[in-house]
């Protein structure tokens, strides 16, 4: 049934395009800008609403497309449908910033669903199933992985440059530090996308003398305090900052310190937890944030993780708590439940102070 | 996967965020567990098992997964 609807939609689209093509057209509403976007020489950057995760779709003015990260695993379908809605069938560049699930989670589904050009990844593996899935999908498509390294150029034309400026070392202590950082320049406008890069990588970028100045900064690690350090922020000196973050997440992202650093420099902040998907459009001279609200409908699954998924029961008192409760039982008396229902079924009652 | 009422959680540590470890369960769901509930030396990539009063790292399975995945990665990776 879904397939049938999709097919009809496609036919309709083709028909509309055909009409436009045959009769020429000035008065048509360009709400289907997705399809014809490129004829307007616009750069479009979509920060998708994937909750506590990252996924950024770029439509370059030369007609090519890139996807930086794919959200959590359960965002895969949302990301695929969003890209389809833009009328895109080929993604020229897939950038998997680093192998954490909140960045690569949706990518296997994306790779399966579209015609893919090149895949960029840092030299860092993960033991998770999702990472293995990603490798399997890359293999199934007969693709290879290009090692991302600072200094590598992806697009290099006079008006449009898309480059990799990190990672700059072979080894780091933290997986986040392996994050691919991209700089995008379109005429007089520029963007920096940082994945989850933290202090070590930021310091390297400064030391190596990259031109970090950018109009828009995708804030590192969902606004975590170990990223977006003052020195780095000073070099980027952005007008706008975008934070990709889940509502009421368990980690307190974005951290107050980061918001303060941004605020002190008078940077306008856009957050996906407040605004949903954020779209920045550049004509090469001016960047507009024409925010169209595209809420991820998958809220039910998306929020499941943000809520306390596990509960800790006290075998002695038969009371269960959230994992952050101040009066958790001693280690040896703990029982873990995966839901409230499970706890209730086992005859446990909720602790009044931590469970409403 | 897990028994109703009892505890049996098995999964792979995807990452740490603040005081939490994020664990990818066998059913592919990722859950938050307080770091305190894991062995102190637990690190990213470890296969962890939480069973009643026990909590341990399955070192053999961790190693097996690591080798298997690195092999696939190397075949695809153009450094
Ligand atoms: Zn990360
Ligand atoms: Zn992240």
Tab-separated table of C-alpha atoms and ligand atoms in Angstrom:
chain	number	residue	atom	x	y	z
A	1	UNK	CA	0.000	0.000	0.000
A	2	UNK	CA	2.765	2.425	0.962
A	3	UNK	CA	4.631	1.552	-2.199
A	4	UNK	CA	1.537	2.256	-4.269
A	5	UNK	CA	1.068	5.704	-2.737
A	6	UNK	CA	4.718	6.526	-3.255
A	7	UNK	CA	4.554	5.447	-6.884
A	8	UNK	CA	1.528	7.625	-7.566
A	9	UNK	CA	3.209	10.555	-5.898
A	10	UNK	CA	6.240	10.088	-8.088
A	11	UNK	CA	4.089	9.927	-11.195
A	12	UNK	CA	2.361	13.126	-10.196
A	13	UNK	CA	5.687	14.819	-9.694
A	14	UNK	CA	6.953	13.681	-13.064
A	15	UNK	CA	3.736	14.951	-14.621
A	16	UNK	CA	4.109	18.358	-12.998
A	17	UNK	CA	7.699	18.595	-14.129
A	18	UNK	CA	6.661	17.611	-17.628
A	19	UNK	CA	4.031	20.338	-17.693
A	20	UNK	CA	6.537	22.885	-16.457
A	21	UNK	CA	8.985	21.714	-19.059
A	22	UNK	CA	6.500	21.777	-21.916
A	23	UNK	CA	4.808	25.045	-21.201
A	24	UNK	CA	7.512	26.960	-19.469
A	25	UNK	CA	6.477	28.492	-16.306
A	26	UNK	CA	6.790	31.662	-14.345
A	27	UNK	CA	3.802	31.598	-12.059
A	28	UNK	CA	4.351	28.248	-10.449
A	29	UNK	CA	4.809	28.192	-6.725
A	30	UNK	CA	8.243	26.811	-6.043
A	31	UNK	CA	7.220	24.875	-2.986
A	32	UNK	CA	8.802	22.032	-4.887
A	33	UNK	CA	12.063	23.904	-4.616
A	34	UNK	CA	13.661	20.628	-3.599
A	35	UNK	CA	13.513	19.428	-7.169
A	36	UNK	CA	14.551	22.633	-8.820
A	37	UNK	CA	16.608	24.074	-5.989
A	38	UNK	CA	19.814	23.995	-7.917
A	39	UNK	CA	18.753	26.105	-10.822
A	40	UNK	CA	18.564	28.979	-8.322
A	41	UNK	CA	22.222	28.643	-7.315
A	42	UNK	CA	21.317	28.194	-3.718
A	43	UNK	CA	23.123	26.244	-1.068
A	44	UNK	CA	20.768	24.534	1.358
A	45	UNK	CA	21.827	23.016	4.653
A	46	UNK	CA	19.223	21.026	6.567
A	47	UNK	CA	19.900	20.214	10.223
A	48	UNK	CA	17.458	17.352	10.642
A	49	UNK	CA	15.436	16.887	13.795
A	50	UNK	CA	16.799	13.533	14.900
A	51	UNK	CA	16.630	14.118	18.645
A	52	UNK	CA	19.808	13.497	20.625
A	53	UNK	CA	21.871	12.842	17.487
A	54	UNK	CA	23.225	14.480	14.321
A	55	UNK	CA	22.128	14.383	10.705
A	56	UNK	CA	22.829	17.171	8.226
A	57	UNK	CA	21.748	17.164	4.605
A	58	UNK	CA	23.528	19.524	2.207
A	59	UNK	CA	22.206	20.458	-1.229
A	60	UNK	CA	25.081	22.153	-3.042
A	61	UNK	CA	24.423	24.811	-5.676
A	62	UNK	CA	26.172	22.603	-8.254
A	63	UNK	CA	23.425	19.991	-7.908
A	64	UNK	CA	25.372	17.578	-5.733
A	65	UNK	CA	24.322	16.430	-2.267
A	66	UNK	CA	26.034	15.340	0.939
A	67	UNK	CA	24.788	13.750	4.129
A	68	UNK	CA	26.798	14.263	7.306
A	69	UNK	CA	25.671	11.527	9.751
A	70	UNK	CA	22.310	9.766	9.828
A	71	UNK	CA	20.878	10.178	13.321
A	72	UNK	CA	20.123	7.305	15.709
A	73	UNK	CA	19.200	3.881	14.387
A	74	UNK	CA	15.502	4.562	14.844
A	75	UNK	CA	15.795	7.803	12.842
A	76	UNK	CA	16.839	5.937	9.701
A	77	UNK	CA	13.387	5.917	8.162
A	78	UNK	CA	12.782	9.586	8.944
A	79	UNK	CA	16.089	10.581	7.350
A	80	UNK	CA	15.405	8.496	4.229
A	81	UNK	CA	11.908	9.930	3.823
A	82	UNK	CA	13.143	13.477	4.325
A	83	UNK	CA	15.775	13.087	1.616
A	84	UNK	CA	13.227	11.471	-0.716
A	85	UNK	CA	10.879	14.399	-0.159
A	86	UNK	CA	13.635	16.727	-1.361
A	87	UNK	CA	13.506	14.889	-4.660
A	88	UNK	CA	16.994	13.498	-4.184
A	89	UNK	CA	17.912	10.073	-5.503
A	90	UNK	CA	21.701	10.289	-5.355
A	91	UNK	CA	23.845	11.280	-2.412
A	92	UNK	CA	27.289	12.158	-3.732
A	93	UNK	CA	29.051	12.216	-0.380
A	94	UNK	CA	28.284	10.344	2.821
A	95	UNK	CA	30.236	11.608	5.812
A	96	UNK	CA	30.102	9.312	8.847
A	97	UNK	CA	31.812	11.642	11.339
A	98	UNK	CA	32.636	8.925	13.895
A	99	UNK	CA	31.270	5.479	14.739
A	100	UNK	CA	28.904	6.352	17.638
A	101	UNK	CA	25.337	5.173	17.206
A	102	UNK	CA	23.854	8.691	17.411
A	103	UNK	CA	25.800	9.564	14.242
A	104	UNK	CA	25.885	6.386	12.144
A	105	UNK	CA	22.578	4.887	13.355
A	106	UNK	CA	20.438	5.843	10.352
A	107	UNK	CA	23.171	5.473	7.729
A	108	UNK	CA	22.704	1.775	6.844
A	109	UNK	CA	19.121	2.535	5.798
A	110	UNK	CA	20.238	5.621	3.864
A	111	UNK	CA	22.925	3.715	1.974
A	112	UNK	CA	20.435	0.976	1.160
A	113	UNK	CA	17.887	3.495	-0.151
A	114	UNK	CA	19.895	5.826	-2.400
A	115	UNK	CA	22.457	5.841	-5.119
A	116	UNK	CA	25.691	6.679	-3.253
A	117	UNK	CA	28.869	8.329	-4.526
A	118	UNK	CA	31.655	8.353	-1.972
A	119	UNK	CA	31.805	7.391	1.689
A	120	UNK	CA	34.175	9.175	4.097
A	121	UNK	CA	35.029	7.820	7.542
A	122	UNK	CA	37.817	8.263	10.092
A	123	UNK	CA	40.148	5.348	10.796
A	124	UNK	CA	38.193	4.139	13.823
A	125	UNK	CA	35.957	1.125	14.281
A	126	UNK	CA	33.284	0.224	16.818
A	127	UNK	CA	32.237	-3.230	18.061
A	128	UNK	CA	28.520	-2.501	17.821
A	129	UNK	CA	26.012	-4.221	15.586
A	130	UNK	CA	25.013	-0.932	14.022
A	131	UNK	CA	28.595	-0.271	12.946
A	132	UNK	CA	28.808	-3.766	11.461
A	133	UNK	CA	25.494	-3.144	9.639
A	134	UNK	CA	26.933	0.032	8.179
A	135	UNK	CA	30.000	-1.793	6.865
A	136	UNK	CA	27.771	-4.526	5.409
A	137	UNK	CA	25.629	-1.998	3.527
A	138	UNK	CA	28.741	-0.269	2.178
A	139	UNK	CA	30.027	-3.640	1.008
A	140	UNK	CA	26.672	-4.640	-0.533
A	141	UNK	CA	26.737	-1.497	-2.647
A	142	UNK	CA	30.255	-2.251	-3.837
A	143	UNK	CA	31.495	0.970	-2.236
A	144	UNK	CA	34.785	1.656	-0.494
A	145	UNK	CA	35.557	3.865	2.497
A	146	UNK	CA	37.770	6.872	1.926
A	147	UNK	CA	39.847	7.758	4.975
A	148	UNK	CA	38.944	11.222	6.213
A	149	UNK	CA	41.983	13.333	7.152
A	150	UNK	CA	42.489	17.028	7.723
A	151	UNK	CA	43.429	18.755	4.468
A	152	UNK	CA	41.441	16.481	2.156
A	153	UNK	CA	39.294	18.289	-0.379
A	154	UNK	CA	35.880	16.916	-1.379
A	155	UNK	CA	34.684	19.707	-3.674
A	156	UNK	CA	37.134	22.317	-4.918
A	157	UNK	CA	35.819	24.877	-7.380
A	158	UNK	CA	36.173	28.628	-7.411
A	159	UNK	CA	32.807	29.376	-5.792
A	160	UNK	CA	32.302	26.225	-3.800
A	161	UNK	CA	34.708	24.442	-1.515
A	162	UNK	CA	33.932	21.490	0.736
A	163	UNK	CA	36.922	20.276	2.717
A	164	UNK	CA	37.884	18.088	5.651
A	165	UNK	CA	39.829	19.903	8.395
A	166	UNK	CA	39.912	17.136	11.047
A	167	UNK	CA	40.864	14.544	12.261
A	168	UNK	CA	44.536	15.495	12.155
A	169	UNK	CA	46.050	12.632	14.176
A	170	UNK	CA	46.171	8.874	13.713
A	171	UNK	CA	45.220	8.089	17.306
A	172	UNK	CA	43.067	9.726	19.989
A	173	UNK	CA	41.947	8.649	23.451
A	174	UNK	CA	38.314	9.476	22.802
A	175	UNK	CA	36.216	8.259	19.890
A	176	UNK	CA	34.602	11.718	19.658
A	177	UNK	CA	37.996	13.240	18.801
A	178	UNK	CA	38.119	11.173	15.593
A	179	UNK	CA	35.116	13.169	14.339
A	180	UNK	CA	35.348	14.410	10.790
A	181	UNK	CA	35.120	18.200	10.781
A	182	UNK	CA	34.050	19.822	7.501
A	183	UNK	CA	34.346	23.355	6.265
A	184	UNK	CA	32.015	24.521	3.520
A	185	UNK	CA	32.548	27.778	1.643
A	186	UNK	CA	30.107	29.102	-0.919
A	187	UNK	CA	31.255	32.453	-2.293
A	188	UNK	CA	31.156	34.807	0.720
A	189	UNK	CA	29.377	32.461	3.109
A	190	UNK	CA	30.784	29.596	5.152
A	191	UNK	CA	29.881	26.768	7.529
A	192	UNK	CA	31.774	24.483	9.900
A	193	UNK	CA	30.389	21.068	10.888
A	194	UNK	CA	32.186	19.531	13.857
A	195	UNK	CA	30.566	16.172	14.621
A	196	UNK	CA	31.435	15.428	18.263
A	197	UNK	CA	34.987	16.844	18.093
A	198	UNK	CA	36.288	17.925	21.502
A	199	UNK	CA	39.150	19.905	22.933
A	200	UNK	CA	42.115	17.946	21.516
A	201	UNK	CA	40.844	18.149	17.969
A	202	UNK	CA	39.859	21.814	18.333
A	203	UNK	CA	43.363	22.663	19.561
A	204	UNK	CA	44.932	20.779	16.659
A	205	UNK	CA	42.858	22.680	14.128
A	206	UNK	CA	44.017	25.939	15.660
A	207	UNK	CA	47.664	24.828	15.845
A	208	UNK	CA	47.679	23.666	12.231
A	209	UNK	CA	46.524	27.075	11.109
A	210	UNK	CA	43.324	26.162	9.298
A	211	UNK	CA	41.176	29.143	8.454
A	212	UNK	CA	38.360	28.426	10.879
A	213	UNK	CA	36.320	31.576	10.314
A	214	UNK	CA	32.725	30.649	9.458
A	215	UNK	CA	29.279	32.251	9.501
A	216	UNK	CA	27.571	29.151	10.842
A	217	UNK	CA	28.965	26.697	13.382
A	218	UNK	CA	27.363	23.315	13.965
A	219	UNK	CA	28.257	23.147	17.666
A	220	UNK	CA	30.321	20.094	18.647
A	221	UNK	CA	28.980	17.150	20.640
A	222	UNK	CA	25.398	18.405	21.041
A	223	UNK	CA	26.602	21.346	23.113
A	224	UNK	CA	28.658	19.249	25.550
A	225	UNK	CA	31.046	21.300	27.717
A	226	UNK	CA	34.206	19.569	26.475
A	227	UNK	CA	33.618	20.968	22.978
A	228	UNK	CA	33.301	24.511	21.606
A	229	UNK	CA	36.104	25.827	23.788
A	230	UNK	CA	36.584	29.556	23.877
A	231	UNK	CA	39.786	29.650	21.781
A	232	UNK	CA	38.159	27.598	19.045
A	233	UNK	CA	34.966	29.609	19.145
A	234	UNK	CA	36.992	32.815	18.863
A	235	UNK	CA	38.670	31.560	15.682
A	236	UNK	CA	35.399	30.465	14.101
A	237	UNK	CA	33.706	33.636	15.269
A	238	UNK	CA	30.323	32.618	13.832
A	239	UNK	CA	27.181	34.722	13.519
A	240	UNK	CA	24.990	31.648	13.972
A	241	UNK	CA	25.334	28.430	15.927
A	242	UNK	CA	23.207	25.324	15.447
A	243	UNK	CA	22.893	22.763	18.228
A	244	UNK	CA	21.567	19.326	17.321
A	245	UNK	CA	20.146	17.978	20.558
A	246	UNK	CA	17.222	15.982	21.994
A	247	UNK	CA	14.573	17.492	24.220
A	248	UNK	CA	15.097	16.727	27.934
A	249	UNK	CA	18.023	14.433	27.220
A	250	UNK	CA	19.692	12.631	30.103
A	251	UNK	CA	23.081	14.263	29.658
A	252	UNK	CA	22.096	17.888	30.239
A	253	UNK	CA	23.084	18.839	26.655
A	254	UNK	CA	23.572	21.579	25.713
A	255	UNK	CA	25.630	22.418	28.796
A	256	UNK	CA	25.169	25.854	30.365
A	257	UNK	CA	28.858	26.692	29.962
A	258	UNK	CA	28.618	26.337	26.193
A	259	UNK	CA	25.442	28.409	25.957
A	260	UNK	CA	27.197	31.062	28.020
A	261	UNK	CA	30.257	31.068	25.728
A	262	UNK	CA	27.979	31.498	22.707
A	263	UNK	CA	25.898	34.154	24.395
A	264	UNK	CA	28.943	36.156	25.477
A	265	UNK	CA	30.023	36.461	21.862
A	266	UNK	CA	26.553	37.519	20.756
A	267	UNK	CA	26.027	34.449	18.576
A	268	UNK	CA	22.473	33.612	17.567
A	269	UNK	CA	21.683	30.036	18.589
A	270	UNK	CA	19.273	27.668	16.831
A	271	UNK	CA	18.430	24.377	18.552
A	272	UNK	CA	16.738	21.371	16.981
A	273	UNK	CA	15.076	20.475	20.302
A	274	UNK	CA	13.250	23.810	20.187
A	275	UNK	CA	12.786	24.326	16.462
A	276	UNK	CA	12.705	20.882	14.866
A	277	UNK	CA	14.533	20.673	11.547
A	278	UNK	CA	16.473	23.861	10.809
A	279	UNK	CA	17.193	24.926	7.229
A	280	UNK	CA	19.895	27.444	6.315
A	281	UNK	CA	19.872	28.791	2.766
A	282	UNK	CA	22.756	30.733	1.218
A	283	UNK	CA	22.843	32.563	-2.094
A	284	UNK	CA	26.579	33.034	-1.642
A	285	UNK	CA	26.224	36.411	0.073
A	286	UNK	CA	23.539	36.064	2.694
A	287	UNK	CA	22.377	33.200	4.867
A	288	UNK	CA	18.712	32.848	5.747
A	289	UNK	CA	17.326	30.564	8.355
A	290	UNK	CA	13.904	29.953	6.947
A	291	UNK	CA	12.812	27.496	9.488
A	292	UNK	CA	10.080	25.254	8.197
A	293	UNK	CA	8.948	23.024	10.981
A	294	UNK	CA	9.439	19.437	9.953
A	295	UNK	CA	8.902	17.497	13.130
A	296	UNK	CA	10.167	13.981	13.283
A	297	UNK	CA	6.913	12.038	13.641
A	298	UNK	CA	8.662	9.143	15.197
A	299	UNK	CA	8.522	10.825	18.587
A	300	UNK	CA	7.316	7.712	20.315
A	301	UNK	CA	10.394	5.688	19.497
A	302	UNK	CA	12.690	8.673	19.552
A	303	UNK	CA	11.849	9.624	23.107
A	304	UNK	CA	11.904	6.132	24.432
A	305	UNK	CA	15.598	6.377	25.135
A	306	UNK	CA	15.430	9.856	26.552
A	307	UNK	CA	13.025	8.644	29.175
A	308	UNK	CA	14.501	6.456	31.856
A	309	UNK	CA	14.351	3.108	30.176
A	310	UNK	CA	15.513	1.050	33.056
A	311	UNK	CA	14.305	1.061	36.617
A	312	UNK	CA	16.091	-0.235	39.645
A	313	UNK	CA	14.148	-2.300	42.146
A	314	UNK	CA	15.034	-2.929	45.766
A	315	UNK	CA	14.701	-6.651	46.464
A	316	UNK	CA	14.212	-5.975	50.174
A	317	UNK	CA	11.524	-3.308	50.036
A	318	UNK	CA	9.975	-4.237	46.652
A	319	UNK	CA	10.086	-0.594	45.629
A	320	UNK	CA	11.442	0.502	42.244
A	321	UNK	CA	13.309	3.711	41.359
A	322	UNK	CA	14.569	5.629	38.358
A	323	UNK	CA	18.303	5.266	37.802
A	324	UNK	CA	18.944	8.817	38.972
A	325	UNK	CA	17.020	8.536	42.261
A	326	UNK	CA	18.926	9.756	45.305
A	327	UNK	CA	17.886	6.791	47.428
A	328	UNK	CA	18.875	3.811	45.314
A	329	UNK	CA	19.253	0.459	47.076
A	330	UNK	CA	22.631	-1.083	47.795
A	331	UNK	CA	24.281	-2.814	44.863
A	332	UNK	CA	23.516	-6.313	46.175
A	333	UNK	CA	19.809	-5.563	46.601
A	334	UNK	CA	19.278	-4.185	43.106
A	335	UNK	CA	17.075	-5.681	40.436
A	336	UNK	CA	16.869	-4.023	37.033
A	337	UNK	CA	13.595	-3.687	35.160
A	338	UNK	CA	13.224	-2.595	31.567
A	339	UNK	CA	9.892	-0.869	32.081
A	340	UNK	CA	7.472	0.209	34.766
A	341	UNK	CA	5.113	-2.548	33.641
A	342	UNK	CA	7.792	-5.131	34.181
A	343	UNK	CA	8.444	-3.832	37.670
A	344	UNK	CA	4.731	-3.792	38.540
A	345	UNK	CA	4.255	-7.290	37.173
A	346	UNK	CA	7.008	-8.516	39.448
A	347	UNK	CA	5.102	-7.028	42.377
A	348	UNK	CA	7.172	-3.894	42.880
A	349	UNK	CA	5.688	-0.475	43.646
A	350	UNK	CA	6.988	2.873	42.460
A	351	UNK	CA	9.108	5.044	44.736
A	352	UNK	CA	7.047	8.190	45.266
A	353	UNK	CA	10.001	10.589	45.267
A	354	UNK	CA	11.359	9.645	41.878
A	355	UNK	CA	8.441	8.190	39.929
A	356	UNK	CA	5.387	10.306	39.396
B	1	UNK	CA	17.164	-11.031	26.106
B	2	UNK	CA	15.967	-10.344	29.596
B	3	UNK	CA	13.737	-12.238	31.946
B	4	UNK	CA	10.659	-10.584	33.351
B	5	UNK	CA	11.363	-9.576	36.892
B	6	UNK	CA	14.920	-10.827	36.985
B	7	UNK	CA	17.878	-9.202	35.405
B	8	UNK	CA	19.608	-10.309	32.327
B	9	UNK	CA	21.000	-7.588	30.154
B	10	UNK	CA	23.605	-8.269	27.541
B	11	UNK	CA	24.948	-5.734	25.126
B	12	UNK	CA	27.812	-3.742	23.709
B	13	UNK	CA	28.926	-0.387	25.119
B	14	UNK	CA	28.455	2.116	22.291
B	15	UNK	CA	29.706	5.110	24.257
B	16	UNK	CA	29.662	7.005	27.526
B	17	UNK	CA	27.791	10.280	28.010
B	18	UNK	CA	28.193	11.958	31.386
B	19	UNK	CA	27.317	9.468	34.103
B	20	UNK	CA	25.737	7.021	31.665
B	21	UNK	CA	26.920	4.166	29.530
B	22	UNK	CA	24.873	3.618	26.375
B	23	UNK	CA	24.458	-0.050	25.662
B	24	UNK	CA	23.330	-1.580	22.394
B	25	UNK	CA	21.241	-4.599	23.343
B	26	UNK	CA	20.910	-7.728	21.230
B	27	UNK	CA	17.531	-6.500	19.994
B	28	UNK	CA	19.436	-3.427	18.672
B	29	UNK	CA	17.821	-0.991	21.083
B	30	UNK	CA	20.212	1.356	22.844
B	31	UNK	CA	19.616	1.959	26.546
B	32	UNK	CA	21.127	4.183	29.211
B	33	UNK	CA	22.675	2.540	32.229
B	34	UNK	CA	24.383	4.366	35.048
B	35	UNK	CA	28.136	3.754	34.879
B	36	UNK	CA	27.957	2.623	38.505
B	37	UNK	CA	26.073	-0.459	37.385
B	38	UNK	CA	29.002	-1.629	35.260
B	39	UNK	CA	32.424	-2.961	36.201
B	40	UNK	CA	34.801	-0.067	36.804
B	41	UNK	CA	37.161	-0.961	33.982
B	42	UNK	CA	34.354	-1.213	31.395
B	43	UNK	CA	35.161	0.676	28.215
B	44	UNK	CA	33.686	1.463	24.839
B	45	UNK	CA	33.239	-1.645	22.715
B	46	UNK	CA	33.049	-4.082	25.636
B	47	UNK	CA	30.384	-6.776	25.609
B	48	UNK	CA	28.813	-6.513	29.054
B	49	UNK	CA	26.508	-8.882	30.873
B	50	UNK	CA	24.373	-7.893	33.853
B	51	UNK	CA	22.888	-10.926	35.515
B	52	UNK	CA	21.207	-10.884	38.909
B	53	UNK	CA	24.001	-9.881	41.274
B	54	UNK	CA	26.684	-10.309	38.691
B	55	UNK	CA	28.013	-7.893	36.202
B	56	UNK	CA	30.951	-8.705	34.006
B	57	UNK	CA	32.683	-8.091	30.707
B	58	UNK	CA	32.677	-10.952	28.237
B	59	UNK	CA	36.287	-10.571	27.173
B	60	UNK	CA	36.268	-13.376	24.624
B	61	UNK	CA	33.195	-12.171	22.814
B	62	UNK	CA	34.513	-8.597	22.871
B	63	UNK	CA	37.729	-9.746	21.227
B	64	UNK	CA	35.884	-11.892	18.702
B	65	UNK	CA	33.651	-8.999	17.613
B	66	UNK	CA	36.587	-6.616	17.401
B	67	UNK	CA	38.586	-8.911	15.137
B	68	UNK	CA	35.622	-9.715	12.927
B	69	UNK	CA	34.677	-6.062	12.448
B	70	UNK	CA	38.222	-4.862	11.898
B	71	UNK	CA	38.630	-7.456	9.167
B	72	UNK	CA	35.556	-6.186	7.288
B	73	UNK	CA	36.659	-2.587	7.841
B	74	UNK	CA	40.162	-3.153	6.496
B	75	UNK	CA	38.804	-4.749	3.340
B	76	UNK	CA	36.706	-1.655	2.632
B	77	UNK	CA	39.058	1.008	3.896
B	78	UNK	CA	41.234	2.949	1.489
B	79	UNK	CA	43.717	4.731	3.725
C	1	LIG	ZN1	30.071	10.733	19.796
C	2	LIG	ZN1	27.005	12.535	19.326
